[in-house]
Short mmCIF file of C-alpha atoms in Angstrom, two decimals:
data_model
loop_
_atom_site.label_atom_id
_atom_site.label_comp_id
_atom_site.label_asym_id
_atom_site.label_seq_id
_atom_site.Cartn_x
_atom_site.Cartn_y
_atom_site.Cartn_z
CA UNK A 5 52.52 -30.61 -49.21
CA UNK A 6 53.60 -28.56 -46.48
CA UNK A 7 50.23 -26.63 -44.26
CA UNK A 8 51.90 -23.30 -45.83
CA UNK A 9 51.23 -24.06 -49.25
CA UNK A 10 47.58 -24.71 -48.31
CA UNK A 11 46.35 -23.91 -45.07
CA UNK A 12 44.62 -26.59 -43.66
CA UNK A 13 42.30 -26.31 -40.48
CA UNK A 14 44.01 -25.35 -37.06
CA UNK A 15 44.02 -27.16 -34.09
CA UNK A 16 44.44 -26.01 -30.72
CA UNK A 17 47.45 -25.19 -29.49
CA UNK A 18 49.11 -27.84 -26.74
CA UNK A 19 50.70 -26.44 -23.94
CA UNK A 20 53.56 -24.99 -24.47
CA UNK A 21 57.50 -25.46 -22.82
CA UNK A 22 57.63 -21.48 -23.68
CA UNK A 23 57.13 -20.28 -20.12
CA UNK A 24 59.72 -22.64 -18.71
CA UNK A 25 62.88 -20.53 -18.03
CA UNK A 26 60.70 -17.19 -17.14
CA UNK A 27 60.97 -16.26 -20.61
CA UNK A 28 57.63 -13.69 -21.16
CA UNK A 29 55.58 -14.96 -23.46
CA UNK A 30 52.13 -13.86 -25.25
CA UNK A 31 49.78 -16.34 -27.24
CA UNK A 32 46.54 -15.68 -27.55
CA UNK A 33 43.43 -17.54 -26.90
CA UNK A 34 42.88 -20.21 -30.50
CA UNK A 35 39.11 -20.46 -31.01
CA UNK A 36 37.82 -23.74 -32.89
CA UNK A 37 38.87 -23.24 -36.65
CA UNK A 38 36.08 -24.31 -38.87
CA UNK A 39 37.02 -25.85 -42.63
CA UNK A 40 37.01 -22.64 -44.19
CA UNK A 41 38.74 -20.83 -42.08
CA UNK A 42 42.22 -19.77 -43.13
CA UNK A 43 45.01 -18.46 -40.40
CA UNK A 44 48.33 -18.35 -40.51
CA UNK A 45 50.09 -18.36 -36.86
CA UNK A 46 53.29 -16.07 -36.93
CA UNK A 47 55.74 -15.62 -33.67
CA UNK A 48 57.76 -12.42 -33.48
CA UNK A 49 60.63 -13.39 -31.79
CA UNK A 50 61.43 -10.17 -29.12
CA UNK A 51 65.40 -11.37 -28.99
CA UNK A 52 67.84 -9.42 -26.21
CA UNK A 53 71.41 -9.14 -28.66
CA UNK A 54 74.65 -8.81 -27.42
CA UNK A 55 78.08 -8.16 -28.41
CA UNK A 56 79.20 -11.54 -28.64
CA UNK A 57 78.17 -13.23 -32.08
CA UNK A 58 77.94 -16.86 -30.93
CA UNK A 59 76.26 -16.40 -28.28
CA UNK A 60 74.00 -14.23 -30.07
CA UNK A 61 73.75 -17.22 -32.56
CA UNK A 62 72.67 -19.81 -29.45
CA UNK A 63 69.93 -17.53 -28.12
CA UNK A 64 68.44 -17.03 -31.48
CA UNK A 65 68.35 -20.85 -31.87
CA UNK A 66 66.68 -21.13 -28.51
CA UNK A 67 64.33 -18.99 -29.14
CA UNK A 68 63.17 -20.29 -32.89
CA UNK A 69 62.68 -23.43 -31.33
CA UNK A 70 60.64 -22.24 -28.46
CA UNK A 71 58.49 -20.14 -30.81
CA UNK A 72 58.38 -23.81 -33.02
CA UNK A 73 57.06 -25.65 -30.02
CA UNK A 74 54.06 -22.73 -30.55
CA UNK A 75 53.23 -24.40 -32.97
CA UNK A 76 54.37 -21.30 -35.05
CA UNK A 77 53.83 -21.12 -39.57
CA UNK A 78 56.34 -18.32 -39.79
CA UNK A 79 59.04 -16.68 -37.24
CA UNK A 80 60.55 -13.64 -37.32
CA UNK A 81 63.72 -12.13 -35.76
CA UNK A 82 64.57 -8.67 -35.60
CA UNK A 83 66.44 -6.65 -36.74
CA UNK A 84 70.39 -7.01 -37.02
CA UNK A 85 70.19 -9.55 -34.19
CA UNK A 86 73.94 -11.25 -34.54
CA UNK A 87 75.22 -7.83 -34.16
CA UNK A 88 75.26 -4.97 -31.94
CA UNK A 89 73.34 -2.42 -33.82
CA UNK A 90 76.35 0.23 -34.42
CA UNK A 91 77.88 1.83 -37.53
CA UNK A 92 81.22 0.30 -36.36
CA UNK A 93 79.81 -3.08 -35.69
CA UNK A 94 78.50 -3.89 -38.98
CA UNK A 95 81.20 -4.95 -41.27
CA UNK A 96 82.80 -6.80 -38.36
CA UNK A 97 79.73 -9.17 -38.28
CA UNK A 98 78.79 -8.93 -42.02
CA UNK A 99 78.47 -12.65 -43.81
CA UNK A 100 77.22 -13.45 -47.53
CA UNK A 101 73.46 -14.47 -48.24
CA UNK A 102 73.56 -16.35 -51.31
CA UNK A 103 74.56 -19.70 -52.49
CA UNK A 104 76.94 -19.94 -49.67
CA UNK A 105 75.77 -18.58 -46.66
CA UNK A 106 78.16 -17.75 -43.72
CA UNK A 107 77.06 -19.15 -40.02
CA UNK A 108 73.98 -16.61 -38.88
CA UNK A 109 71.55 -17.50 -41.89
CA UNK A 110 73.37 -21.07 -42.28
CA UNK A 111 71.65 -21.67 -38.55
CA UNK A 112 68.53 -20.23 -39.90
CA UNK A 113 68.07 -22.68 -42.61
CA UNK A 114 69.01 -25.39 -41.00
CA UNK A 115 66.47 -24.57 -37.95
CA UNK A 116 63.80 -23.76 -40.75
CA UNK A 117 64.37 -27.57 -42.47
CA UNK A 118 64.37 -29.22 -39.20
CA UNK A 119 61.48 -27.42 -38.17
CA UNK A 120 59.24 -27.33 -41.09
CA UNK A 121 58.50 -23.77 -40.45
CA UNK A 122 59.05 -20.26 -42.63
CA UNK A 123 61.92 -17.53 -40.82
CA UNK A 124 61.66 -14.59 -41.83
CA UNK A 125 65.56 -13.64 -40.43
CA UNK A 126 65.24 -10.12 -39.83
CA UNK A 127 68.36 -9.00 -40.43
CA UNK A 128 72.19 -9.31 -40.41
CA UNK A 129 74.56 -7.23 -41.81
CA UNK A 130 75.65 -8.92 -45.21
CA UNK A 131 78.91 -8.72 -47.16
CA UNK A 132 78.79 -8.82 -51.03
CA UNK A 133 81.60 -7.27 -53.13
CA UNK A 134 82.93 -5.44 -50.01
CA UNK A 135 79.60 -3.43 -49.62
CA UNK A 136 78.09 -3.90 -46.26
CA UNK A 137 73.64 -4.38 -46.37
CA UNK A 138 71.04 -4.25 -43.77
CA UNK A 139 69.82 -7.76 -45.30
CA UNK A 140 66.72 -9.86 -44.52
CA UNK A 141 67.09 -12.98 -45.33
CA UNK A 142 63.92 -15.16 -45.89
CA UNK A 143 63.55 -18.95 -45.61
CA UNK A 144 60.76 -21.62 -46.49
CA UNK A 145 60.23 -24.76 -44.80
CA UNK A 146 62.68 -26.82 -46.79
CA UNK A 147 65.28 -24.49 -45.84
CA UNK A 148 65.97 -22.51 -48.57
CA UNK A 149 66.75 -19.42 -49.27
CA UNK A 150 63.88 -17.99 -51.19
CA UNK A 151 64.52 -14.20 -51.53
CA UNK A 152 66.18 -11.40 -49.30
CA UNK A 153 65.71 -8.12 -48.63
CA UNK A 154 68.24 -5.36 -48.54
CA UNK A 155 67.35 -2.19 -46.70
CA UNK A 156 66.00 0.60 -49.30
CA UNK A 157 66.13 3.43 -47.01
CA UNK A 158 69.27 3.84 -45.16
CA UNK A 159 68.65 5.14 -41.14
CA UNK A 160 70.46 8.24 -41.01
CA UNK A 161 68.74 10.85 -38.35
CA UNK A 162 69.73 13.43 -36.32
CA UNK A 163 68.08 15.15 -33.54
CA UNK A 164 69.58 17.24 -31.77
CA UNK A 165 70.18 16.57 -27.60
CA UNK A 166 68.98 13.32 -28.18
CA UNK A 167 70.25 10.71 -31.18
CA UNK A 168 72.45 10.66 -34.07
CA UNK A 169 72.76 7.51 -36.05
CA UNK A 170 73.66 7.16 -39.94
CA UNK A 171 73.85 4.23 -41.24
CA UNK A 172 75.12 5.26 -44.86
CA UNK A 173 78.26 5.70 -42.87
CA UNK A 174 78.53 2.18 -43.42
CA UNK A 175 76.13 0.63 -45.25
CA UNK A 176 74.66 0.58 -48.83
CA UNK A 177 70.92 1.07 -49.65
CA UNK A 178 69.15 -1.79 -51.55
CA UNK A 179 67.03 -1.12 -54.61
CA UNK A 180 63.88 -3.61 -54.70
CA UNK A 181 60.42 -3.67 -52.81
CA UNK A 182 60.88 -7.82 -52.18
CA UNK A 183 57.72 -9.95 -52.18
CA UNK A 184 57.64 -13.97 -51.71
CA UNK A 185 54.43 -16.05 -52.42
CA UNK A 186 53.78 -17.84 -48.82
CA UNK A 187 50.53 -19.64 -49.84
CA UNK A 188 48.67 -20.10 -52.89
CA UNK A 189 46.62 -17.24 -52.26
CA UNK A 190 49.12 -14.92 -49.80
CA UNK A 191 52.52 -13.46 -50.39
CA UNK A 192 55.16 -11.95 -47.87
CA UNK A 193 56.48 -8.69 -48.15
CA UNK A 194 59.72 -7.50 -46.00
CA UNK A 195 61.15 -4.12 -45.50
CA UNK A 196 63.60 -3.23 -43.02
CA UNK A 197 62.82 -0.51 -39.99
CA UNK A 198 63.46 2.71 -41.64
CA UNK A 199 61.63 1.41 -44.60
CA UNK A 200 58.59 1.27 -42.58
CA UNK A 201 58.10 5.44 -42.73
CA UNK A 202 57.77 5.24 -46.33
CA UNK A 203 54.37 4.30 -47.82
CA UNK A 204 55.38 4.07 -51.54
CA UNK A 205 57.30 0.81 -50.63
CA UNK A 206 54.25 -0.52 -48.88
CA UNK A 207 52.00 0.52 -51.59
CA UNK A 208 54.18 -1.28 -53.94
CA UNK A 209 54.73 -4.42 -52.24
CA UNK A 210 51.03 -4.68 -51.97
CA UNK A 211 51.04 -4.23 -55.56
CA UNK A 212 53.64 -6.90 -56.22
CA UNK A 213 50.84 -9.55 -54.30
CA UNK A 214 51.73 -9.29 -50.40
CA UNK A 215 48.80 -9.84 -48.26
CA UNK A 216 51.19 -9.71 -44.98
CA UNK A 217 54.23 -7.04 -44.34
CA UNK A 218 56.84 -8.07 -42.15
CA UNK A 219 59.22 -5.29 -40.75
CA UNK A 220 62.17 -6.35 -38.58
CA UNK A 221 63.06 -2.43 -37.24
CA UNK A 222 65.26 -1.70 -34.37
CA UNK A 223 63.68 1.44 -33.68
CA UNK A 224 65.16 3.63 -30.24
CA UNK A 225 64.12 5.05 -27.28
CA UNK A 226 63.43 8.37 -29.19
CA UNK A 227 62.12 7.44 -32.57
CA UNK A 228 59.88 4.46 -31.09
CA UNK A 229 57.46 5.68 -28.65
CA UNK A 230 55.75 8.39 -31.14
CA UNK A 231 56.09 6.57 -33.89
CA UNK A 232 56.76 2.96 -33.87
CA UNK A 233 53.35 1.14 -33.73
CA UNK A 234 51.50 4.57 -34.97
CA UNK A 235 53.45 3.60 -38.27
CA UNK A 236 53.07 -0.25 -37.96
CA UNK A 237 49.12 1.14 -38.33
CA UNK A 238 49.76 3.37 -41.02
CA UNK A 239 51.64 0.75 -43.07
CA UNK A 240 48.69 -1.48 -42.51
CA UNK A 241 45.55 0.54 -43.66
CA UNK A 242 48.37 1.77 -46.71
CA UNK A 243 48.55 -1.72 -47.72
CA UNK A 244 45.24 -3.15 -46.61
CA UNK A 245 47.60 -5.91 -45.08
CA UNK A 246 48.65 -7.26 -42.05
CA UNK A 247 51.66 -5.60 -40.66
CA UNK A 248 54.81 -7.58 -38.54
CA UNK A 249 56.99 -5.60 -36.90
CA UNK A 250 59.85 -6.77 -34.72
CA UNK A 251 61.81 -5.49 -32.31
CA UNK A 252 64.76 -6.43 -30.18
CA UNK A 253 64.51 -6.60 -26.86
CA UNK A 254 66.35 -3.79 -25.11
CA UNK A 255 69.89 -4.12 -23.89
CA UNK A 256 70.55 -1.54 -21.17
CA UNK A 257 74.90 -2.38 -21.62
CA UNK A 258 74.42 -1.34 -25.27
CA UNK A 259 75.13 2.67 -27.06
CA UNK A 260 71.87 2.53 -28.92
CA UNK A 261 68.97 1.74 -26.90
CA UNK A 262 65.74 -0.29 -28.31
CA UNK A 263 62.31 0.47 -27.90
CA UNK A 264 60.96 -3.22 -27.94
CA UNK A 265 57.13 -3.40 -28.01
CA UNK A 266 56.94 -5.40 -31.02
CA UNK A 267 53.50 -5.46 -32.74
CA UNK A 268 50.77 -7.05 -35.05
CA UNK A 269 48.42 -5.09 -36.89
CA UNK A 270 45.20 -6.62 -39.01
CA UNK A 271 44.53 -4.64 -42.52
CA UNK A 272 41.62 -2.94 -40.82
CA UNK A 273 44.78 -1.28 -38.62
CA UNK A 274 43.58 -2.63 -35.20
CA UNK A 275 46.65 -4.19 -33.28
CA UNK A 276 46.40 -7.89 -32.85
CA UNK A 277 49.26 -8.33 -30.17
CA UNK A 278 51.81 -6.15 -28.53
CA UNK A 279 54.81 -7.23 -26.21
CA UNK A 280 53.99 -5.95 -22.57
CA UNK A 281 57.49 -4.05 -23.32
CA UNK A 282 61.16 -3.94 -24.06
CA UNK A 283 62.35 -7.14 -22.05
CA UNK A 284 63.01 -10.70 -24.60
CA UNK A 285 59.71 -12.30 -25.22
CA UNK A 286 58.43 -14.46 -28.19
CA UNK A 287 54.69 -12.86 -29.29
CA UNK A 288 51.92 -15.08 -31.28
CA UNK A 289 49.69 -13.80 -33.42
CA UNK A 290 47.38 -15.68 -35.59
CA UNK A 291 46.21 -14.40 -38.44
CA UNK A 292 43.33 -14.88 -39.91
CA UNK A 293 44.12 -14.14 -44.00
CA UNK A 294 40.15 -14.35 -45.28
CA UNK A 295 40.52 -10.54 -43.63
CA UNK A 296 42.48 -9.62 -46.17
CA UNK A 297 40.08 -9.97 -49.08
CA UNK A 298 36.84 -8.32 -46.63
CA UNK A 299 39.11 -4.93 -46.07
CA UNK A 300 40.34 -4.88 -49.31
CA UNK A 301 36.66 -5.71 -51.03
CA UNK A 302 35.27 -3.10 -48.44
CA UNK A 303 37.71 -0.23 -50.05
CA UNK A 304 39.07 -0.61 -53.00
CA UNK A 305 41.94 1.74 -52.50
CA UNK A 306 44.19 0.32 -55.46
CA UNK A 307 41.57 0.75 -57.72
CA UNK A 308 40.54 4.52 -56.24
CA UNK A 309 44.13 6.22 -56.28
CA UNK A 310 44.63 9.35 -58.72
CA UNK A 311 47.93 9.13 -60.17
CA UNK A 312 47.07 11.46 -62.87
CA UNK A 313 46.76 14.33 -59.45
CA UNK A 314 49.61 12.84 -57.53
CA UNK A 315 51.55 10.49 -59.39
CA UNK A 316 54.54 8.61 -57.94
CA UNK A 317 57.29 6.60 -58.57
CA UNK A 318 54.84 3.65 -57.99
CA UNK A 319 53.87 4.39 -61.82
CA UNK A 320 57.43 5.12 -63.29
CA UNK A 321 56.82 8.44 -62.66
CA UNK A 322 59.68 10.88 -60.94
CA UNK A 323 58.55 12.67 -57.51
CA UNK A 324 59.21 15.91 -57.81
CA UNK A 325 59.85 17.62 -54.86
#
């Protein structure tokens, strides 16, 4: 049975080929894991994207590998990283995710099968009955397809002097909050960047069983400073979960311009481990999944909210605005 289906004790981690090459790296210090002790190590995967597809495809193969040789349970890419992230970029580079897979998430499974590790593949633009989605695909060790995610809440912003992006221009909004069991005790939940800024789908992912949220988001220059790990944070004490986002790294020949500093937050919604920054870098962060139960015994916030006073579409019930 594979370690993800029941964590077994960790051991400490080797060293590692992952600062050959000057690519930045973070893993932090493993302490002696005792036979109760349940953690789960996940590498975000910081990738630099360019225009070119295949090429985009051979860096995010080096990289999975690298973060493998981490001795990493689960990796996870950001978002749209086979594609320039650009309305008119989407449907150029769009693929299915289903029973047949085109060549980004085919690479993914086969990398997750030869690697005996979970990907959680960000995202890629998918094609399905000529609609274009922000999909997440999501892999187990055996390299299969397990469940995907389609973007709920399409990134379409405008401030003035300083960004305008919309997504819907091009692509079409999902309609499911997607949860995966990961262990016997611990599900994954995955939501896609914009999703992040809405706590309903957080709430409700926690609700369907996830312990840990992952959220591949490309967020900019603009948007990410205020707001990116502030929300990652947010998300996290929501959810009483731990929270994954990643980033891409920042590509300065590119229109739209990422923020980087991709983070892990416990459910107490203390950051585990930042990037230093924008530049490619794979970050480790082990978590340590008895925390879930000790925040969420601590405050039982499921059990405490007032629908009857506020009630959402969490409970069937329409927001009214």
């Amino acid at each position: 049975m594979h370690r993800l289906h029941r964590l077994l004790p960790r051991v400490a981690l080797a060293t590692s080929p992952l600062l050959a090459g000057g690519l930045a790296t973070k893993t932090p210090a493993r302490s002696q894991s005792t036979a109760t002790q349940k953690t789960l190590r996940v590498a975000v995967v910081q990738m630099l994207v360019g225009s070119d597809k295949a090429t985009n495809l051979k860096n995010a193969e080096r990289l999975v590998n690298q973060a493998c040789d981490g001795n990493a349970d689960v990796v996870v890419l950001p978002e749209i990283w086979n594609s320039p992230y650009a309305v008119d970029q989407f449907r150029k580079h769009a693929e299915p995710i289903g029973h047949e897979c085109g060549p980004s998430v085919s690479l993914l499974k086969t990398l997750a099968k030869e690697r005996n590790v979970w990907i959680v593949g960000g995202s890629v633009p998918e094609l399905s009955d000529d609609k274009v989605y922000n999909t997440s695909p999501i892999i187990n060790s055996d390299g299969v397809l397990v469940e995907k995610h389609r973007k709920v809440h399409l990134f379409d912003i405008d401030v003035p002097g300083k960004i305008r992006f919309f997504e819907s221009e091009t692509l079409t909004g999902g309609d499911s909050a997607t949860v995966t069991p990961l262990t016997e005790e611990h599900a994954l939940g995955v939501a896609i960047c914009y999703d992040v800024r809405f706590p309903e789908l957080a709430i409700t992912m926690r609700k369907k069983g996830a312990s840990i949220l992952v959220y591949p988001g490309a967020f900019n220059t603009v948007t990410g400073p205020p707001h990116w790990e502030l929300l990652a944070r947010a998300r996290a004490l929501d959810a009483q979960a731990f929270v994954v986002c990643a980033s891409p790294a920042r590509n300065p020949d590119s229109a739209y311009q990422a923020y980087g500093h991709s983070v892990v937050v416990d459910p107490w919604g203390a950051p585990l481990e930042r990037c230093a920054g924008h530049g490619e870098e794979i970050l480790f962060a082990d978590l340590d999944l008895t925390r879930v139960a000790e925040v969420r015994n601590s405050m039982k916030l499921l059990d405490q909210r007032r629908p009857d006073v506020y009630g959402t579409f969490i409970e069937g019930v329409d927001w009214k605005e």
